[in-house]
Amino acid sequence: MSGLDRKALWVVKELGLPAIVTPCVACRSTRHHPTGKVRENASGKLLDVWLLIGCARCGRTAKIPVHERVHVQALDRERLVMFEDNDPAIVRLLAMDTALAAKSAYRLDWSGTWELETDSPFYRPEEDRPGLEVIVRFELPAPVRVEKLLMAGFGLSRAAVRGMVASGRIRLPLAVDAKAREDFTFSVVASG
Ligand SMILES: [Zn+2]
């Protein structure tokens, strides 16, 4: 089998952190960004940890609870140090944490947080070409509709992408209208 003579790597590159969408109590804006700081408050052996966010319009700071009255020993030592140091890596992780967003009832807006980088030479799947295997790698867990990735990666219209998926020319491990946020591989089978 394997008409897959070529491999390509597409990278969903990180451009920035998602906006945290929650009403500001001081103005009508809903967009927030992390301030880069994590706040902790210890009482005895119990610890509260918050991610600090700032309103994109008025700058008012708000707190998102990360841990509430958790026993210090229940937390990973490394994670504690990262909280204390306002480590950019932990701020990034918290800002992209969809479970935290769900728990605290806010939404993440991923628009403008990524761009697709494809390797060259550009592959034109609509022409007669040998097969191709494409590895899609995510630098950040931004939810991206598969169809949108294919349109951007191949420079094709939505109709052309749908047609190639329907005809079996493009073989996907997930539905074309699904949102991917993790690495996956798909193939374009040889034509003719
Ligand atoms: Zn505000």
JSON list of C-alpha atoms and ligand atoms in Angstrom, two decimals:
[
{"chain": "A", "resi": 1, "resn": "MET", "atom": "CA", "xyz": [0.00, 0.00, 0.00]},
{"chain": "A", "resi": 2, "resn": "SER", "atom": "CA", "xyz": [1.40, 3.37, 1.03]},
{"chain": "A", "resi": 3, "resn": "GLY", "atom": "CA", "xyz": [1.10, 5.75, -1.83]},
{"chain": "A", "resi": 4, "resn": "LEU", "atom": "CA", "xyz": [2.37, 8.15, 0.84]},
{"chain": "A", "resi": 5, "resn": "ASP", "atom": "CA", "xyz": [5.63, 9.14, -0.74]},
{"chain": "A", "resi": 6, "resn": "ARG", "atom": "CA", "xyz": [5.98, 12.44, 1.00]},
{"chain": "A", "resi": 7, "resn": "LYS", "atom": "CA", "xyz": [5.60, 13.74, 4.48]},
{"chain": "A", "resi": 8, "resn": "ALA", "atom": "CA", "xyz": [4.81, 17.25, 5.55]},
{"chain": "A", "resi": 9, "resn": "LEU", "atom": "CA", "xyz": [4.78, 18.97, 8.90]},
{"chain": "A", "resi": 10, "resn": "TRP", "atom": "CA", "xyz": [2.22, 21.62, 9.69]},
{"chain": "A", "resi": 11, "resn": "VAL", "atom": "CA", "xyz": [2.66, 23.53, 12.90]},
{"chain": "A", "resi": 12, "resn": "VAL", "atom": "CA", "xyz": [-0.08, 25.44, 14.68]},
{"chain": "A", "resi": 13, "resn": "LYS", "atom": "CA", "xyz": [2.25, 28.11, 16.01]},
{"chain": "A", "resi": 14, "resn": "GLU", "atom": "CA", "xyz": [1.57, 29.99, 19.20]},
{"chain": "A", "resi": 15, "resn": "LEU", "atom": "CA", "xyz": [1.19, 33.75, 18.76]},
{"chain": "A", "resi": 16, "resn": "GLY", "atom": "CA", "xyz": [-0.18, 34.56, 22.18]},
{"chain": "A", "resi": 17, "resn": "LEU", "atom": "CA", "xyz": [-2.40, 33.56, 25.06]},
{"chain": "A", "resi": 18, "resn": "PRO", "atom": "CA", "xyz": [-6.18, 33.32, 24.70]},
{"chain": "A", "resi": 19, "resn": "ALA", "atom": "CA", "xyz": [-8.28, 36.17, 26.09]},
{"chain": "A", "resi": 20, "resn": "ILE", "atom": "CA", "xyz": [-10.16, 35.32, 29.26]},
{"chain": "A", "resi": 21, "resn": "VAL", "atom": "CA", "xyz": [-13.78, 36.28, 28.67]},
{"chain": "A", "resi": 22, "resn": "THR", "atom": "CA", "xyz": [-15.61, 37.23, 31.83]},
{"chain": "A", "resi": 23, "resn": "PRO", "atom": "CA", "xyz": [-17.51, 40.40, 32.76]},
{"chain": "A", "resi": 24, "resn": "CYS", "atom": "CA", "xyz": [-15.45, 43.21, 34.29]},
{"chain": "A", "resi": 25, "resn": "VAL", "atom": "CA", "xyz": [-17.18, 44.63, 37.37]},
{"chain": "A", "resi": 26, "resn": "ALA", "atom": "CA", "xyz": [-15.84, 48.14, 36.65]},
{"chain": "A", "resi": 27, "resn": "CYS", "atom": "CA", "xyz": [-16.65, 48.56, 32.96]},
{"chain": "A", "resi": 28, "resn": "ARG", "atom": "CA", "xyz": [-18.62, 46.83, 30.23]},
{"chain": "A", "resi": 29, "resn": "SER", "atom": "CA", "xyz": [-15.67, 44.97, 28.75]},
{"chain": "A", "resi": 30, "resn": "THR", "atom": "CA", "xyz": [-15.36, 41.21, 29.03]},
{"chain": "A", "resi": 31, "resn": "ARG", "atom": "CA", "xyz": [-11.85, 40.65, 27.72]},
{"chain": "A", "resi": 32, "resn": "HIS", "atom": "CA", "xyz": [-9.06, 40.00, 30.21]},
{"chain": "A", "resi": 33, "resn": "HIS", "atom": "CA", "xyz": [-5.42, 39.04, 29.99]},
{"chain": "A", "resi": 34, "resn": "PRO", "atom": "CA", "xyz": [-3.18, 37.51, 32.65]},
{"chain": "A", "resi": 35, "resn": "THR", "atom": "CA", "xyz": [-1.13, 40.12, 34.47]},
{"chain": "A", "resi": 36, "resn": "GLY", "atom": "CA", "xyz": [1.71, 37.61, 34.74]},
{"chain": "A", "resi": 37, "resn": "LYS", "atom": "CA", "xyz": [1.25, 37.27, 38.46]},
{"chain": "A", "resi": 38, "resn": "VAL", "atom": "CA", "xyz": [0.01, 34.47, 40.68]},
{"chain": "A", "resi": 39, "resn": "ARG", "atom": "CA", "xyz": [-1.17, 35.33, 44.21]},
{"chain": "A", "resi": 40, "resn": "GLU", "atom": "CA", "xyz": [-1.01, 32.99, 47.14]},
{"chain": "A", "resi": 41, "resn": "ASN", "atom": "CA", "xyz": [-2.42, 33.19, 50.61]},
{"chain": "A", "resi": 42, "resn": "ALA", "atom": "CA", "xyz": [-1.51, 30.67, 53.26]},
{"chain": "A", "resi": 43, "resn": "SER", "atom": "CA", "xyz": [-3.42, 30.14, 56.45]},
{"chain": "A", "resi": 44, "resn": "GLY", "atom": "CA", "xyz": [-1.81, 27.43, 58.48]},
{"chain": "A", "resi": 45, "resn": "LYS", "atom": "CA", "xyz": [-1.28, 24.51, 56.16]},
{"chain": "A", "resi": 46, "resn": "LEU", "atom": "CA", "xyz": [-4.06, 25.60, 53.83]},
{"chain": "A", "resi": 47, "resn": "LEU", "atom": "CA", "xyz": [-3.32, 27.51, 50.71]},
{"chain": "A", "resi": 48, "resn": "ASP", "atom": "CA", "xyz": [-5.31, 29.66, 48.30]},
{"chain": "A", "resi": 49, "resn": "VAL", "atom": "CA", "xyz": [-3.86, 30.35, 44.87]},
{"chain": "A", "resi": 50, "resn": "TRP", "atom": "CA", "xyz": [-5.23, 32.78, 42.30]},
{"chain": "A", "resi": 51, "resn": "LEU", "atom": "CA", "xyz": [-4.29, 33.74, 38.79]},
{"chain": "A", "resi": 52, "resn": "LEU", "atom": "CA", "xyz": [-4.44, 37.51, 38.42]},
{"chain": "A", "resi": 53, "resn": "ILE", "atom": "CA", "xyz": [-6.02, 38.91, 35.29]},
{"chain": "A", "resi": 54, "resn": "GLY", "atom": "CA", "xyz": [-6.47, 42.48, 34.08]},
{"chain": "A", "resi": 55, "resn": "CYS", "atom": "CA", "xyz": [-9.37, 43.96, 32.14]},
{"chain": "A", "resi": 56, "resn": "ALA", "atom": "CA", "xyz": [-8.24, 44.78, 28.59]},
{"chain": "A", "resi": 57, "resn": "ARG", "atom": "CA", "xyz": [-10.16, 48.08, 28.67]},
{"chain": "A", "resi": 58, "resn": "CYS", "atom": "CA", "xyz": [-9.93, 49.59, 32.15]},
{"chain": "A", "resi": 59, "resn": "GLY", "atom": "CA", "xyz": [-7.08, 47.55, 33.59]},
{"chain": "A", "resi": 60, "resn": "ARG", "atom": "CA", "xyz": [-8.99, 46.49, 36.69]},
{"chain": "A", "resi": 61, "resn": "THR", "atom": "CA", "xyz": [-7.41, 43.40, 38.22]},
{"chain": "A", "resi": 62, "resn": "ALA", "atom": "CA", "xyz": [-9.50, 40.35, 39.05]},
{"chain": "A", "resi": 63, "resn": "LYS", "atom": "CA", "xyz": [-8.62, 36.99, 40.57]},
{"chain": "A", "resi": 64, "resn": "ILE", "atom": "CA", "xyz": [-9.34, 33.51, 39.25]},
{"chain": "A", "resi": 65, "resn": "PRO", "atom": "CA", "xyz": [-9.22, 30.86, 41.96]},
{"chain": "A", "resi": 66, "resn": "VAL", "atom": "CA", "xyz": [-6.77, 28.10, 41.02]},
{"chain": "A", "resi": 67, "resn": "HIS", "atom": "CA", "xyz": [-6.67, 26.33, 44.38]},
{"chain": "A", "resi": 68, "resn": "GLU", "atom": "CA", "xyz": [-8.97, 27.03, 47.30]},
{"chain": "A", "resi": 69, "resn": "ARG", "atom": "CA", "xyz": [-8.01, 25.98, 50.80]},
{"chain": "A", "resi": 70, "resn": "VAL", "atom": "CA", "xyz": [-5.91, 23.14, 49.53]},
{"chain": "A", "resi": 71, "resn": "HIS", "atom": "CA", "xyz": [-3.45, 21.41, 51.83]},
{"chain": "A", "resi": 72, "resn": "VAL", "atom": "CA", "xyz": [0.09, 22.55, 50.99]},
{"chain": "A", "resi": 73, "resn": "GLN", "atom": "CA", "xyz": [1.31, 18.96, 50.91]},
{"chain": "A", "resi": 74, "resn": "ALA", "atom": "CA", "xyz": [-1.32, 18.06, 48.33]},
{"chain": "A", "resi": 75, "resn": "LEU", "atom": "CA", "xyz": [0.46, 20.29, 45.84]},
{"chain": "A", "resi": 76, "resn": "ASP", "atom": "CA", "xyz": [3.47, 19.36, 43.82]},
{"chain": "A", "resi": 77, "resn": "ARG", "atom": "CA", "xyz": [6.61, 21.05, 45.17]},
{"chain": "A", "resi": 78, "resn": "GLU", "atom": "CA", "xyz": [7.68, 22.18, 41.73]},
{"chain": "A", "resi": 79, "resn": "ARG", "atom": "CA", "xyz": [4.29, 23.72, 41.08]},
{"chain": "A", "resi": 80, "resn": "LEU", "atom": "CA", "xyz": [4.45, 25.59, 44.39]},
{"chain": "A", "resi": 81, "resn": "VAL", "atom": "CA", "xyz": [7.80, 27.08, 43.45]},
{"chain": "A", "resi": 82, "resn": "MET", "atom": "CA", "xyz": [6.40, 28.13, 40.08]},
{"chain": "A", "resi": 83, "resn": "PHE", "atom": "CA", "xyz": [3.48, 29.86, 41.81]},
{"chain": "A", "resi": 84, "resn": "GLU", "atom": "CA", "xyz": [5.86, 31.68, 44.16]},
{"chain": "A", "resi": 85, "resn": "ASP", "atom": "CA", "xyz": [8.09, 32.78, 41.28]},
{"chain": "A", "resi": 86, "resn": "ASN", "atom": "CA", "xyz": [5.20, 33.94, 39.04]},
{"chain": "A", "resi": 87, "resn": "ASP", "atom": "CA", "xyz": [6.78, 31.61, 36.52]},
{"chain": "A", "resi": 88, "resn": "PRO", "atom": "CA", "xyz": [5.64, 32.56, 33.00]},
{"chain": "A", "resi": 89, "resn": "ALA", "atom": "CA", "xyz": [5.29, 28.84, 32.20]},
{"chain": "A", "resi": 90, "resn": "ILE", "atom": "CA", "xyz": [2.71, 28.31, 34.95]},
{"chain": "A", "resi": 91, "resn": "VAL", "atom": "CA", "xyz": [0.89, 31.55, 34.03]},
{"chain": "A", "resi": 92, "resn": "ARG", "atom": "CA", "xyz": [0.72, 30.29, 30.43]},
{"chain": "A", "resi": 93, "resn": "LEU", "atom": "CA", "xyz": [-0.60, 26.89, 31.52]},
{"chain": "A", "resi": 94, "resn": "LEU", "atom": "CA", "xyz": [-3.27, 28.39, 33.77]},
{"chain": "A", "resi": 95, "resn": "ALA", "atom": "CA", "xyz": [-4.31, 30.91, 31.12]},
{"chain": "A", "resi": 96, "resn": "MET", "atom": "CA", "xyz": [-4.88, 28.06, 28.62]},
{"chain": "A", "resi": 97, "resn": "ASP", "atom": "CA", "xyz": [-6.48, 25.67, 31.10]},
{"chain": "A", "resi": 98, "resn": "THR", "atom": "CA", "xyz": [-9.95, 24.82, 29.81]},
{"chain": "A", "resi": 99, "resn": "ALA", "atom": "CA", "xyz": [-10.82, 22.83, 32.94]},
{"chain": "A", "resi": 100, "resn": "LEU", "atom": "CA", "xyz": [-10.08, 25.91, 35.05]},
{"chain": "A", "resi": 101, "resn": "ALA", "atom": "CA", "xyz": [-12.19, 28.01, 32.68]},
{"chain": "A", "resi": 102, "resn": "ALA", "atom": "CA", "xyz": [-15.09, 25.58, 33.03]},
{"chain": "A", "resi": 103, "resn": "LYS", "atom": "CA", "xyz": [-14.75, 25.48, 36.82]},
{"chain": "A", "resi": 104, "resn": "SER", "atom": "CA", "xyz": [-14.71, 29.25, 37.13]},
{"chain": "A", "resi": 105, "resn": "ALA", "atom": "CA", "xyz": [-17.36, 29.78, 34.45]},
{"chain": "A", "resi": 106, "resn": "TYR", "atom": "CA", "xyz": [-15.43, 31.92, 32.00]},
{"chain": "A", "resi": 107, "resn": "ARG", "atom": "CA", "xyz": [-14.72, 31.41, 28.33]},
{"chain": "A", "resi": 108, "resn": "LEU", "atom": "CA", "xyz": [-11.43, 31.42, 26.45]},
{"chain": "A", "resi": 109, "resn": "ASP", "atom": "CA", "xyz": [-11.23, 33.34, 23.19]},
{"chain": "A", "resi": 110, "resn": "TRP", "atom": "CA", "xyz": [-8.51, 31.76, 21.05]},
{"chain": "A", "resi": 111, "resn": "SER", "atom": "CA", "xyz": [-8.82, 34.09, 18.08]},
{"chain": "A", "resi": 112, "resn": "GLY", "atom": "CA", "xyz": [-5.48, 35.53, 17.06]},
{"chain": "A", "resi": 113, "resn": "THR", "atom": "CA", "xyz": [-3.55, 33.09, 19.25]},
{"chain": "A", "resi": 114, "resn": "TRP", "atom": "CA", "xyz": [-2.18, 30.91, 16.45]},
{"chain": "A", "resi": 115, "resn": "GLU", "atom": "CA", "xyz": [-1.14, 30.73, 12.84]},
{"chain": "A", "resi": 116, "resn": "LEU", "atom": "CA", "xyz": [-0.54, 27.74, 10.64]},
{"chain": "A", "resi": 117, "resn": "GLU", "atom": "CA", "xyz": [2.99, 27.24, 9.40]},
{"chain": "A", "resi": 118, "resn": "THR", "atom": "CA", "xyz": [3.39, 24.72, 6.59]},
{"chain": "A", "resi": 119, "resn": "ASP", "atom": "CA", "xyz": [6.64, 23.53, 5.19]},
{"chain": "A", "resi": 120, "resn": "SER", "atom": "CA", "xyz": [7.54, 24.23, 1.61]},
{"chain": "A", "resi": 121, "resn": "PRO", "atom": "CA", "xyz": [7.36, 23.40, -1.21]},
{"chain": "A", "resi": 122, "resn": "PHE", "atom": "CA", "xyz": [3.68, 24.05, -1.27]},
{"chain": "A", "resi": 123, "resn": "TYR", "atom": "CA", "xyz": [1.66, 20.94, -2.07]},
{"chain": "A", "resi": 124, "resn": "ARG", "atom": "CA", "xyz": [-1.31, 21.29, -4.38]},
{"chain": "A", "resi": 125, "resn": "PRO", "atom": "CA", "xyz": [-3.59, 18.37, -3.66]},
{"chain": "A", "resi": 126, "resn": "GLU", "atom": "CA", "xyz": [-5.95, 19.24, -6.49]},
{"chain": "A", "resi": 127, "resn": "GLU", "atom": "CA", "xyz": [-3.27, 18.34, -9.03]},
{"chain": "A", "resi": 128, "resn": "ASP", "atom": "CA", "xyz": [-2.19, 14.81, -9.87]},
{"chain": "A", "resi": 129, "resn": "ARG", "atom": "CA", "xyz": [0.31, 14.11, -7.19]},
{"chain": "A", "resi": 130, "resn": "PRO", "atom": "CA", "xyz": [1.70, 11.24, -5.20]},
{"chain": "A", "resi": 131, "resn": "GLY", "atom": "CA", "xyz": [0.33, 10.62, -1.75]},
{"chain": "A", "resi": 132, "resn": "LEU", "atom": "CA", "xyz": [1.19, 12.75, 1.22]},
{"chain": "A", "resi": 133, "resn": "GLU", "atom": "CA", "xyz": [1.19, 12.27, 4.93]},
{"chain": "A", "resi": 134, "resn": "VAL", "atom": "CA", "xyz": [0.71, 15.41, 6.98]},
{"chain": "A", "resi": 135, "resn": "ILE", "atom": "CA", "xyz": [1.65, 15.63, 10.64]},
{"chain": "A", "resi": 136, "resn": "VAL", "atom": "CA", "xyz": [-0.16, 18.47, 12.36]},
{"chain": "A", "resi": 137, "resn": "ARG", "atom": "CA", "xyz": [1.57, 19.63, 15.52]},
{"chain": "A", "resi": 138, "resn": "PHE", "atom": "CA", "xyz": [0.02, 21.99, 18.03]},
{"chain": "A", "resi": 139, "resn": "GLU", "atom": "CA", "xyz": [2.26, 24.35, 20.02]},
{"chain": "A", "resi": 140, "resn": "LEU", "atom": "CA", "xyz": [-0.77, 25.37, 22.08]},
{"chain": "A", "resi": 141, "resn": "PRO", "atom": "CA", "xyz": [-4.11, 23.68, 22.74]},
{"chain": "A", "resi": 142, "resn": "ALA", "atom": "CA", "xyz": [-6.11, 26.12, 20.62]},
{"chain": "A", "resi": 143, "resn": "PRO", "atom": "CA", "xyz": [-9.28, 24.49, 19.28]},
{"chain": "A", "resi": 144, "resn": "VAL", "atom": "CA", "xyz": [-9.06, 24.71, 15.48]},
{"chain": "A", "resi": 145, "resn": "ARG", "atom": "CA", "xyz": [-11.69, 23.38, 13.11]},
{"chain": "A", "resi": 146, "resn": "VAL", "atom": "CA", "xyz": [-10.09, 20.70, 10.93]},
{"chain": "A", "resi": 147, "resn": "GLU", "atom": "CA", "xyz": [-11.71, 22.16, 7.81]},
{"chain": "A", "resi": 148, "resn": "LYS", "atom": "CA", "xyz": [-10.12, 25.53, 8.56]},
{"chain": "A", "resi": 149, "resn": "LEU", "atom": "CA", "xyz": [-6.69, 23.92, 8.93]},
{"chain": "A", "resi": 150, "resn": "LEU", "atom": "CA", "xyz": [-7.03, 22.15, 5.59]},
{"chain": "A", "resi": 151, "resn": "MET", "atom": "CA", "xyz": [-8.22, 25.31, 3.85]},
{"chain": "A", "resi": 152, "resn": "ALA", "atom": "CA", "xyz": [-5.26, 27.26, 5.24]},
{"chain": "A", "resi": 153, "resn": "GLY", "atom": "CA", "xyz": [-2.71, 24.49, 4.70]},
{"chain": "A", "resi": 154, "resn": "PHE", "atom": "CA", "xyz": [-3.65, 23.73, 1.11]},
{"chain": "A", "resi": 155, "resn": "GLY", "atom": "CA", "xyz": [-4.97, 27.13, 0.08]},
{"chain": "A", "resi": 156, "resn": "LEU", "atom": "CA", "xyz": [-8.27, 25.55, -0.91]},
{"chain": "A", "resi": 157, "resn": "SER", "atom": "CA", "xyz": [-11.87, 26.66, -0.62]},
{"chain": "A", "resi": 158, "resn": "ARG", "atom": "CA", "xyz": [-14.22, 25.06, 1.87]},
{"chain": "A", "resi": 159, "resn": "ALA", "atom": "CA", "xyz": [-16.07, 23.33, -0.99]},
{"chain": "A", "resi": 160, "resn": "ALA", "atom": "CA", "xyz": [-12.84, 21.89, -2.41]},
{"chain": "A", "resi": 161, "resn": "VAL", "atom": "CA", "xyz": [-11.79, 20.57, 1.01]},
{"chain": "A", "resi": 162, "resn": "ARG", "atom": "CA", "xyz": [-15.22, 19.04, 1.61]},
{"chain": "A", "resi": 163, "resn": "GLY", "atom": "CA", "xyz": [-15.15, 17.45, -1.84]},
{"chain": "A", "resi": 164, "resn": "MET", "atom": "CA", "xyz": [-11.76, 15.85, -1.28]},
{"chain": "A", "resi": 165, "resn": "VAL", "atom": "CA", "xyz": [-12.81, 14.51, 2.11]},
{"chain": "A", "resi": 166, "resn": "ALA", "atom": "CA", "xyz": [-16.09, 13.16, 0.68]},
{"chain": "A", "resi": 167, "resn": "SER", "atom": "CA", "xyz": [-14.27, 11.44, -2.19]},
{"chain": "A", "resi": 168, "resn": "GLY", "atom": "CA", "xyz": [-11.76, 9.84, 0.19]},
{"chain": "A", "resi": 169, "resn": "ARG", "atom": "CA", "xyz": [-8.82, 11.73, -1.30]},
{"chain": "A", "resi": 170, "resn": "ILE", "atom": "CA", "xyz": [-8.16, 13.28, 2.10]},
{"chain": "A", "resi": 171, "resn": "ARG", "atom": "CA", "xyz": [-8.36, 10.76, 4.93]},
{"chain": "A", "resi": 172, "resn": "LEU", "atom": "CA", "xyz": [-8.86, 12.22, 8.38]},
{"chain": "A", "resi": 173, "resn": "PRO", "atom": "CA", "xyz": [-8.75, 10.61, 11.82]},
{"chain": "A", "resi": 174, "resn": "LEU", "atom": "CA", "xyz": [-11.55, 12.96, 12.94]},
{"chain": "A", "resi": 175, "resn": "ALA", "atom": "CA", "xyz": [-14.56, 14.64, 11.37]},
{"chain": "A", "resi": 176, "resn": "VAL", "atom": "CA", "xyz": [-13.86, 17.52, 9.00]},
{"chain": "A", "resi": 177, "resn": "ASP", "atom": "CA", "xyz": [-16.05, 19.83, 11.08]},
{"chain": "A", "resi": 178, "resn": "ALA", "atom": "CA", "xyz": [-14.57, 18.70, 14.40]},
{"chain": "A", "resi": 179, "resn": "LYS", "atom": "CA", "xyz": [-12.24, 20.91, 16.36]},
{"chain": "A", "resi": 180, "resn": "ALA", "atom": "CA", "xyz": [-8.73, 19.58, 16.92]},
{"chain": "A", "resi": 181, "resn": "ARG", "atom": "CA", "xyz": [-6.47, 20.84, 19.68]},
{"chain": "A", "resi": 182, "resn": "GLU", "atom": "CA", "xyz": [-3.88, 18.09, 19.79]},
{"chain": "A", "resi": 183, "resn": "ASP", "atom": "CA", "xyz": [-1.40, 16.63, 17.32]},
{"chain": "A", "resi": 184, "resn": "PHE", "atom": "CA", "xyz": [-2.82, 14.37, 14.64]},
{"chain": "A", "resi": 185, "resn": "THR", "atom": "CA", "xyz": [-1.81, 12.91, 11.32]},
{"chain": "A", "resi": 186, "resn": "PHE", "atom": "CA", "xyz": [-3.85, 12.69, 8.14]},
{"chain": "A", "resi": 187, "resn": "SER", "atom": "CA", "xyz": [-3.17, 11.58, 4.61]},
{"chain": "A", "resi": 188, "resn": "VAL", "atom": "CA", "xyz": [-3.85, 12.64, 1.09]},
{"chain": "A", "resi": 189, "resn": "VAL", "atom": "CA", "xyz": [-3.96, 9.55, -1.08]},
{"chain": "A", "resi": 190, "resn": "ALA", "atom": "CA", "xyz": [-2.34, 9.51, -4.50]},
{"chain": "A", "resi": 191, "resn": "SER", "atom": "CA", "xyz": [-4.62, 10.45, -7.32]},
{"chain": "A", "resi": 192, "resn": "GLY", "atom": "CA", "xyz": [-4.98, 8.61, -10.61]},
{"chain": "B", "resi": 1, "resn": "ZN", "atom": "ZN", "xyz": [-12.88, 46.84, 32.88]}
]
